[in-house]
Short mmCIF file of C-alpha atoms in Angstrom, two decimals:
data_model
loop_
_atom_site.label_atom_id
_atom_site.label_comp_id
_atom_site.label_asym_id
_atom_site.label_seq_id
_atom_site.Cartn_x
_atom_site.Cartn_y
_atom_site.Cartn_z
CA UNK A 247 7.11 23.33 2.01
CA UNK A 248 5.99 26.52 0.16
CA UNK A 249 7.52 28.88 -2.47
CA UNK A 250 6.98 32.27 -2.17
CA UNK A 251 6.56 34.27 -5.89
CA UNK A 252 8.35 37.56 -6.36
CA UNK A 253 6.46 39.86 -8.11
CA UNK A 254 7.86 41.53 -11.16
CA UNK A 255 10.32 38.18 -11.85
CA UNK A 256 9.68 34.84 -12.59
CA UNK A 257 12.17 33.51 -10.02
CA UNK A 258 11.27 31.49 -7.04
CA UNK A 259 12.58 31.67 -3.92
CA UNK A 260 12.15 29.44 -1.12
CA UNK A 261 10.49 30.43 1.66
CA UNK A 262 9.90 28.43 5.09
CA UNK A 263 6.42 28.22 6.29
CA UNK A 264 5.50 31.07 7.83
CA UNK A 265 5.15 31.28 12.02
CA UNK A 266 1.79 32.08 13.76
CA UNK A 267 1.82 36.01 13.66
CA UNK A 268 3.30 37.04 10.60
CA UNK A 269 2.25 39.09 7.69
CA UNK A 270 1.87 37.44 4.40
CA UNK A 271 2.43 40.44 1.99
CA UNK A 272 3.01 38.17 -1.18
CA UNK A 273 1.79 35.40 -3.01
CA UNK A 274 2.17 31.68 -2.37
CA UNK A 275 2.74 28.71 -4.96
CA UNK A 276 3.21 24.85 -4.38
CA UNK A 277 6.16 23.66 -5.01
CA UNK A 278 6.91 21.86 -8.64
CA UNK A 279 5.80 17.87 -8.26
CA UNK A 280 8.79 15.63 -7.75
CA UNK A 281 8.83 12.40 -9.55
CA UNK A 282 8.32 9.45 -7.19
CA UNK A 283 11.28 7.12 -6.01
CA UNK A 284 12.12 4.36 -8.13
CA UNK A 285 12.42 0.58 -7.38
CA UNK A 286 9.20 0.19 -5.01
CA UNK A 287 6.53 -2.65 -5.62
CA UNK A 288 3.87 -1.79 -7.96
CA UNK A 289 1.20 -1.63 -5.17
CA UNK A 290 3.36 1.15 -3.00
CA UNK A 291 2.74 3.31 -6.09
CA UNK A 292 -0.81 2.41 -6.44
CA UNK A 293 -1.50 2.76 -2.37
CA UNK A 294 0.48 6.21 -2.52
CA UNK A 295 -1.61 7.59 -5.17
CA UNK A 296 -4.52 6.67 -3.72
CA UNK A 297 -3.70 8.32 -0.03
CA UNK A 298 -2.90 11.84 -2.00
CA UNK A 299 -6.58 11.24 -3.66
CA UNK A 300 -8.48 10.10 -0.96
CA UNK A 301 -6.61 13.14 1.12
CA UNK A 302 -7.71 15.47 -1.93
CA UNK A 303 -11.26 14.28 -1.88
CA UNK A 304 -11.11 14.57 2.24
CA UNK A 305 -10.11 17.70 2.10
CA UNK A 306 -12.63 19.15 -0.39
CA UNK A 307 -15.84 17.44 1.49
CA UNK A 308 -14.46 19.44 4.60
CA UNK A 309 -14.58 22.66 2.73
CA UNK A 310 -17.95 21.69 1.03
CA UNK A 311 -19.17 21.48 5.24
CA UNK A 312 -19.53 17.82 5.40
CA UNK A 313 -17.51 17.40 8.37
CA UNK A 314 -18.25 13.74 9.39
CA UNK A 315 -17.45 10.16 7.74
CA UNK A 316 -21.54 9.25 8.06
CA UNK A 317 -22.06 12.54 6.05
CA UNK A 318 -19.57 11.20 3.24
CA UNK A 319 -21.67 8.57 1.41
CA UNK A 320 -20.11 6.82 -1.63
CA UNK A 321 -22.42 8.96 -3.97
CA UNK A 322 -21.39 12.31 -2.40
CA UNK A 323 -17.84 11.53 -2.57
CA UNK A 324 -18.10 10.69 -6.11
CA UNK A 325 -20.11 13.83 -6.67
CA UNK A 326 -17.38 16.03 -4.62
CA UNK A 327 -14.34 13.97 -7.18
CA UNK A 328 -16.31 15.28 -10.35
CA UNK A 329 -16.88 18.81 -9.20
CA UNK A 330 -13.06 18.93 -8.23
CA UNK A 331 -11.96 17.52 -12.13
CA UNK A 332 -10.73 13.75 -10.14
CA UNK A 333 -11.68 10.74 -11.85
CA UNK A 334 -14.36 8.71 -9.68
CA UNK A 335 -12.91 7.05 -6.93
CA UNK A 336 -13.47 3.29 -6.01
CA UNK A 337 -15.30 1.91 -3.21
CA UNK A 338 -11.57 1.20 -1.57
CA UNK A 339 -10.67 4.88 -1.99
CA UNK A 340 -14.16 6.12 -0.28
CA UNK A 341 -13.90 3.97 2.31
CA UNK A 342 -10.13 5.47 2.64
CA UNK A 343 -11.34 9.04 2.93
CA UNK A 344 -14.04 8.01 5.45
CA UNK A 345 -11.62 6.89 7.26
CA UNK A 346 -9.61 10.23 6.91
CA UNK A 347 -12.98 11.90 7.95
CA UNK A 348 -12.69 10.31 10.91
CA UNK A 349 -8.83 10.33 12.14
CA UNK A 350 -8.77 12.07 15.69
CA UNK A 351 -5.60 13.60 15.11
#
């Protein structure tokens, strides 16, 4: 979900996501990061952490224009996580977003 900024305030307001056709007239922030659940395992954490990375590093490859998993080699992922201020992913996480590349979804 998205919060839309006033202006001349600091207030937020929320704001739903806005439907195909209308006009954006003001600026958009995330919303503040929530702390994660307590009383999972140890490796839930670890897994969900390295989803949201391998989904950040996805997502930045696709805007750099490699749009396919056999464009994404270990090296330029890595290169695409130090350009973006991530620390270097493992070979589990690359093979992760690979596999993000490649979701038919």
């Amino acid at each position: 979900m998205l919060a839309a900024v006033t202006t001349m305030s600091d207030k937020v307001t929320r704001a739903a996501v806005p439907k195909r056709g209308d006009v954006i007239d003001h600026a958009w922030a995330p919303l503040a990061k929530q702390p994660l659940p307590a009383g999972r395992p140890r490796s839930w954490y670890i897994a969900h952490n390295r989803r949201l990375k391998a989904m950040r590093l996805a997502i930045a490859l696709l805007d750099s224009g490699a749009f396919g998993p056999e464009v994404a080699t270990n090296e330029k992922i890595r290169d695409t996580a130090e350009s973006i201020g991530v620390h270097l992913p493992s070979d589990a996480t690359c093979r992760m977003v690979r596999r993000m590349m490649q979701a038919q979804r």
